[in-house]
Coordinates of C-alpha atoms and ligand atoms in Angstrom, one line a residue:
X1 CA -71.4 123.7 218.6
X2 CA -70.4 123.2 222.3
X3 CA -70.4 119.4 221.7
X4 CA -67.9 119.9 218.8
X5 CA -65.7 122.1 221.0
X6 CA -65.6 119.6 223.8
X7 CA -64.8 116.8 221.4
X8 CA -62.1 118.9 219.9
X9 CA -60.6 119.5 223.4
X10 CA -60.8 115.8 224.2
X11 CA -57.9 115.3 221.8
X12 CA -55.7 118.2 223.1
X13 CA -52.9 118.2 225.6
X14 CA -53.2 121.6 227.3
X15 CA -56.8 121.4 228.6
X16 CA -55.8 117.8 229.7
X17 CA -53.0 119.2 231.8
X18 CA -55.3 121.8 233.5
X19 CA -58.3 119.5 234.1
X20 CA -56.4 116.4 235.1
X21 CA -54.3 118.2 237.8
X22 CA -55.0 117.0 241.3
X23 CA -57.1 117.4 243.5
X24 CA -59.8 118.9 241.3
X25 CA -59.0 116.4 238.5
X26 CA -59.6 113.4 240.7
X27 CA -62.8 114.9 242.1
X28 CA -64.0 115.4 238.5
X29 CA -63.1 112.0 237.4
X30 CA -64.8 110.3 240.3
X31 CA -68.2 111.2 238.8
X32 CA -67.7 108.9 235.8
X33 CA -64.6 106.8 236.6
X34 CA -64.4 103.9 239.1
X35 CA -60.9 104.9 240.4
X36 CA -57.4 104.8 239.3
X37 CA -56.5 101.2 240.2
X38 CA -58.0 97.8 239.6
X39 CA -58.9 97.2 243.3
X40 CA -61.1 100.3 243.4
X41 CA -62.8 99.2 240.2
X42 CA -63.3 95.6 241.5
X43 CA -65.0 97.0 244.6
X44 CA -67.4 98.9 242.4
X45 CA -68.1 95.9 240.3
X46 CA -68.8 93.8 243.4
X47 CA -71.2 96.4 244.7
X48 CA -73.0 96.5 241.3
X49 CA -73.2 92.7 241.2
X50 CA -74.7 92.7 244.7
X51 CA -77.3 95.2 243.5
X52 CA -78.2 92.9 240.6
X53 CA -76.2 94.5 237.7
X54 CA -73.7 92.9 235.4
X55 CA -70.6 94.9 234.6
X56 CA -68.0 95.4 231.9
X57 CA -64.6 96.7 232.9
X58 CA -62.7 99.2 230.8
X59 CA -59.0 99.9 231.6
X60 CA -58.8 103.4 230.3
X61 CA -56.4 104.3 227.5
X62 CA -56.4 105.0 223.8
X63 CA -54.2 106.3 220.9
X64 CA -51.2 104.3 222.1
X65 CA -48.2 104.8 219.8
X66 CA -45.6 102.8 221.6
X67 CA -45.4 99.0 221.1
X68 CA -44.4 98.3 224.7
X69 CA -47.2 100.4 226.1
X70 CA -49.7 98.5 223.8
X71 CA -48.3 95.1 225.0
X72 CA -48.5 96.3 228.6
X73 CA -52.1 97.3 228.2
X74 CA -52.8 93.7 227.0
X75 CA -51.0 92.3 230.0
X76 CA -53.1 94.5 232.3
X77 CA -56.3 93.1 230.7
X78 CA -55.0 89.6 231.3
X79 CA -54.5 90.4 235.0
X80 CA -58.0 91.9 235.1
X81 CA -59.4 88.7 233.6
X82 CA -57.6 86.6 236.3
X83 CA -58.9 88.8 239.0
X84 CA -62.5 88.7 237.7
X85 CA -62.3 84.9 237.5
X86 CA -60.8 84.4 241.0
X87 CA -63.4 86.7 242.6
X88 CA -66.2 85.2 240.4
X89 CA -67.5 88.6 239.6
X90 CA -70.2 89.0 236.9
X91 CA -68.2 91.2 234.6
X92 CA -66.8 91.0 231.2
X93 CA -64.2 93.5 229.6
X94 CA -64.3 96.2 227.0
X95 CA -61.1 97.1 225.0
X96 CA -60.1 99.8 222.5
X97 CA -57.9 98.7 219.6
X98 CA -55.9 102.0 219.6
X99 CA -54.9 101.1 223.1
X100 CA -53.7 97.8 221.8
X101 CA -51.6 99.5 219.1
X102 CA -53.9 99.8 216.1
X103 CA -52.1 103.1 215.1
X104 CA -48.8 101.3 215.0
X105 CA -50.2 98.6 212.8
X106 CA -53.1 96.2 212.5
X107 CA -50.7 93.2 213.3
X108 CA -49.8 94.8 216.6
X109 CA -53.5 95.2 217.6
X110 CA -54.1 91.6 216.4
X111 CA -51.3 90.2 218.5
X112 CA -52.4 92.0 221.7
X113 CA -56.1 91.3 221.1
X114 CA -55.3 87.6 220.6
X115 CA -53.5 87.5 224.0
X116 CA -56.6 89.0 225.6
X117 CA -59.4 87.0 223.9
X118 CA -57.5 83.7 224.4
X119 CA -57.1 84.4 228.1
X120 CA -60.8 85.4 228.3
X121 CA -61.9 82.2 226.5
X122 CA -60.0 80.2 229.1
X123 CA -62.0 81.9 231.8
X124 CA -65.2 82.0 229.8
X125 CA -65.3 85.8 230.0
X126 CA -66.6 87.9 227.1
X127 CA -64.5 90.6 225.4
X128 CA -66.1 93.6 223.7
X129 CA -64.2 95.7 221.2
X130 CA -65.3 99.3 221.7
X131 CA -65.8 101.3 218.5
X132 CA -63.7 104.5 218.2
X133 CA -64.0 107.3 215.6
X134 CA -64.8 106.6 212.0
X135 CA -61.1 106.7 211.1
X136 CA -60.9 103.3 212.8
X137 CA -64.3 101.7 211.8
X138 CA -63.0 99.7 208.9
X139 CA -59.8 98.6 210.6
X140 CA -61.7 97.7 213.8
X141 CA -64.2 95.5 211.9
X142 CA -61.4 93.9 210.0
X143 CA -59.4 93.0 213.1
X144 CA -62.6 91.7 214.7
X145 CA -63.4 89.6 211.7
X146 CA -59.8 88.3 211.2
X147 CA -59.3 87.5 214.9
X148 CA -61.3 84.3 214.3
X149 CA -62.5 84.2 217.9
X150 CA -65.6 82.3 218.9
X151 CA -68.6 84.6 218.8
X152 CA -69.4 83.9 222.5
X153 CA -65.9 85.3 223.4
X154 CA -65.5 88.4 221.2
X155 CA -68.0 91.0 220.1
X156 CA -68.0 94.5 218.6
X157 CA -69.9 97.8 218.6
X158 CA -72.1 99.5 216.0
X159 CA -72.8 103.3 216.1
X160 CA -76.2 104.4 214.8
X161 CA -74.9 107.9 213.8
X162 CA -72.8 106.4 210.9
X163 CA -74.4 106.0 207.5
X164 CA -72.5 102.7 207.0
X165 CA -73.9 101.0 210.0
X166 CA -76.9 99.3 208.4
X167 CA -74.7 97.4 206.0
X168 CA -72.0 96.7 208.7
X169 CA -74.8 95.3 210.9
X170 CA -76.1 93.0 208.2
X171 CA -72.5 91.8 207.5
X172 CA -71.8 91.2 211.2
X173 CA -75.1 89.4 211.8
X174 CA -74.4 87.1 208.8
X175 CA -71.2 86.1 210.7
X176 CA -73.2 85.5 213.9
X177 CA -71.4 88.4 215.7
X178 CA -72.6 89.8 219.0
X179 CA -73.2 93.5 218.8
X180 CA -73.5 96.4 221.2
X181 CA -75.6 99.2 219.7
X182 CA -74.7 102.8 220.7
X183 CA -75.4 106.2 219.2
X184 CA -71.8 107.1 218.8
X185 CA -69.6 109.5 220.8
X186 CA -67.1 111.1 218.4
X187 CA -66.9 114.2 216.3
X188 CA -67.8 113.0 212.8
X189 CA -68.1 114.8 209.4
X190 CA -71.5 115.2 207.9
X191 CA -70.3 113.1 204.9
X192 CA -70.2 110.0 207.2
X193 CA -72.6 110.6 210.0
X194 CA -76.1 112.0 210.7
X195 CA -75.7 115.5 212.2
X196 CA -79.2 115.6 213.6
X197 CA -80.3 113.8 216.8
X198 CA -83.6 112.8 215.2
X199 CA -81.9 110.9 212.5
X200 CA -79.4 109.2 214.8
X201 CA -82.4 108.1 217.0
X202 CA -84.4 106.8 214.0
X203 CA -81.3 104.8 212.9
X204 CA -80.8 103.5 216.4
X205 CA -84.4 102.2 216.5
X206 CA -84.1 100.5 213.1
X207 CA -80.8 98.9 214.1
X208 CA -82.2 97.8 217.5
X209 CA -85.1 96.1 215.7
X210 CA -82.7 94.4 213.3
X211 CA -80.6 93.1 216.3
X212 CA -83.5 91.9 218.4
X213 CA -85.1 90.1 215.5
X214 CA -81.8 88.4 214.6
X215 CA -82.1 85.7 217.2
X216 CA -78.6 86.5 218.6
X217 CA -77.7 88.0 222.0
X218 CA -77.0 91.7 221.6
X219 CA -76.7 94.8 223.8
X220 CA -78.7 98.0 223.6
X221 CA -76.5 100.7 225.1
X222 CA -78.2 104.0 225.8
X223 CA -79.5 106.2 228.6
X224 CA -82.2 107.7 226.3
X225 CA -85.7 106.9 227.7
X226 CA -87.2 107.0 224.2
X227 CA -84.7 104.4 222.9
X228 CA -85.3 102.2 225.9
X229 CA -89.1 102.5 225.5
X230 CA -88.8 101.6 221.8
X231 CA -86.7 98.6 222.7
X232 CA -89.1 97.3 225.4
X233 CA -92.1 97.8 223.2
X234 CA -90.6 96.1 220.2
X235 CA -89.5 93.1 222.4
X236 CA -92.9 92.8 223.9
X237 CA -94.7 93.1 220.5
X238 CA -92.5 90.4 218.9
X239 CA -92.5 88.1 222.0
X240 CA -88.8 88.5 222.5
X241 CA -88.0 87.6 226.1
X242 CA -86.0 90.0 228.4
X243 CA -83.3 87.3 228.6
X244 CA -82.6 87.5 224.9
X245 CA -80.8 90.9 225.0
X246 CA -79.4 93.3 227.6
X247 CA -79.4 97.0 228.3
X248 CA -76.0 98.7 228.9
X249 CA -75.3 102.0 230.5
X250 CA -72.3 104.0 231.7
X251 CA -71.1 104.1 235.3
X252 CA -72.4 107.3 236.9
X253 CA -75.0 108.1 234.3
X254 CA -78.8 107.8 234.9
X255 CA -78.6 105.6 237.9
X256 CA -82.3 106.0 238.4
X257 CA -83.0 104.5 235.0
X258 CA -80.5 101.7 235.6
X259 CA -82.3 100.7 238.7
X260 CA -85.8 101.0 237.1
X261 CA -84.9 98.6 234.3
X262 CA -83.5 96.2 236.8
X263 CA -86.7 96.3 238.8
X264 CA -88.7 95.7 235.6
X265 CA -86.8 92.4 235.1
X266 CA -84.3 93.5 232.4
X267 CA -80.6 92.5 232.4
X268 CA -78.6 95.7 232.8
X269 CA -74.8 95.8 232.4
X270 CA -72.8 98.8 233.7
X271 CA -69.7 100.0 231.8
X272 CA -67.1 100.6 234.5
X273 CA -64.0 102.5 233.4
X274 CA -60.9 102.8 235.6
X275 CA -57.4 104.0 235.3
X276 CA -55.3 107.1 235.1
X277 CA -56.0 107.9 231.4
X278 CA -59.5 109.2 232.0
X279 CA -59.3 112.6 230.3
X280 CA -60.6 111.8 226.7
X281 CA -63.3 109.5 228.1
X282 CA -64.3 112.2 230.5
X283 CA -64.5 114.9 227.8
X284 CA -66.7 112.6 225.7
X285 CA -69.1 112.4 228.6
X286 CA -69.2 116.2 228.9
X287 CA -69.8 116.5 225.2
X288 CA -72.8 114.2 225.5
X289 CA -74.4 116.5 228.0
X290 CA -72.9 120.0 228.1
X291 CA -75.0 120.7 231.3
X292 CA -72.2 118.6 233.0
X293 CA -70.0 121.6 232.5
X294 CA -71.6 123.2 235.5
X295 CA -70.4 120.3 237.5
X296 CA -66.8 120.8 236.2
X297 CA -66.9 124.5 237.0
X298 CA -68.1 123.8 240.6
X299 CA -65.2 121.4 241.1
X300 CA -62.6 123.7 239.6
X301 CA -63.7 126.6 241.9
X302 CA -63.5 124.4 245.0
X303 CA -59.8 123.7 244.1
Ligands
FDA401 P1 -78.4 110.8 224.4 O1 -77.1 111.4 224.2 O2 -79.5 111.2 223.5 O3 -78.8 111.0 225.9 C1 -80.1 110.6 226.4 C2 -80.1 111.0 227.9 O4 -79.2 110.3 228.7 C3 -79.8 112.5 228.1 O5 -80.9 113.3 228.0 C4 -79.3 112.4 229.6 O6 -80.3 112.4 230.5 C5 -78.6 111.1 229.6 N1 -77.1 111.2 229.3 C6 -76.5 110.8 228.2 N2 -75.2 111.0 228.3 C7 -75.0 111.6 229.5 C8 -73.8 112.1 230.2 N3 -72.6 112.0 229.6 N4 -74.0 112.7 231.4 C9 -75.2 112.8 232.0 N5 -76.3 112.3 231.4 C10 -76.2 111.8 230.2 N6 -69.8 105.2 221.9 C11 -68.9 104.9 220.9 O7 -68.8 105.7 220.0 N7 -68.3 103.7 221.0 C12 -68.4 102.8 222.0 O8 -67.8 101.8 222.0 C13 -69.3 103.2 223.0 N8 -69.5 102.3 224.1 C14 -70.6 102.6 225.0 C15 -70.9 101.6 225.9 C16 -72.0 101.8 226.8 C17 -72.4 100.8 227.8 C18 -72.8 103.0 226.6 C19 -74.0 103.3 227.5 C20 -72.4 104.0 225.7 C21 -71.3 103.8 224.9 N9 -70.9 104.7 224.0 C22 -70.0 104.4 223.0 C23 -71.4 106.1 224.1 C24 -72.6 106.4 223.2 O9 -72.2 106.4 221.8 C25 -73.3 107.7 223.5 O10 -72.4 108.8 223.2 C26 -73.8 107.8 224.9 O11 -74.4 106.6 225.3 C27 -74.9 108.9 225.0 O12 -75.9 108.6 224.2 P2 -77.4 108.1 224.7 O13 -77.7 106.9 223.9 O14 -77.3 107.9 226.2 O15 -78.4 109.2 224.3

């Protein structure tokens, strides 16, 4: 129930104005967001690299309805790619198609995505298309498919809470796609997604096994110790080396687990979001763990 309320608020303007107001807003955001500008994010990526982590940079933004803003986001991503290449940081990028204009039209998202993946290919940097709510699943998979980008340059995300994901995974694997597996972070109807955590988890384990057995290089993105244990055990039982897949986790969440996996010899990539449009991302993180609300209240009281 609380999860549903927080996800509802993540799409509303009034709570955004209250929460995002400085200075409490900035303090709140700092828990999960690497700063408002690229240089702050770059410093964090460098620190993570020094510690042994890989990274993926996300320039925050979604639901863009203005062509110029969508094209501007693509340009920002190209400058991020230049910066990562110059500094030789071990980081790729994650993009959202609604930030690149998917709501305006698939052709707009296509054009902006092409600008990004071609620049990324020139730098040999990988681009991951994040998966947004189920309203965009089909369109996102179509844009990914029609982009025609090499598989080592462009990949996509599958959410284990969606009923359709088993079939989507099979189709993507048949094309040789590189997949990031997540549970799913949006409010979805029971007609499309498992409402119970136990079912989402079982689906996650089934899909993880399918990915690891496929022979491709995929990412298992979760902070759930049970999912991580299932992955490590499956890989061990099937003789799949720890260099054949990677774990991914979000910046600011379960740092203990991130370090533990690294010490055990696994590749761990940290998703590092930065930028001023942090509200919706932040609310999804609260919805995942309502106990984080205490942290919000403490910061608002300090205002
Ligand atoms: P689960 O929610 O069961 O949490 C397991 C444990 O992790 C919790 O008990 C808690 O300890 C910890 N934890 C989880 N979330 C926390 C939080 N916010 N604050 C504090 N602790 C927390 N989703 C999506 O729909 N599209 C996408 O493209 C992506 N991309 C993505 C990339 C990466 C690298 C990650 C790690 C996640 C995503 N997600 C995503 C989000 C994903 O769908 C999911 O909502 C979160 O990862 C939380 O689910 P867990 O698998 O961690 O399990």
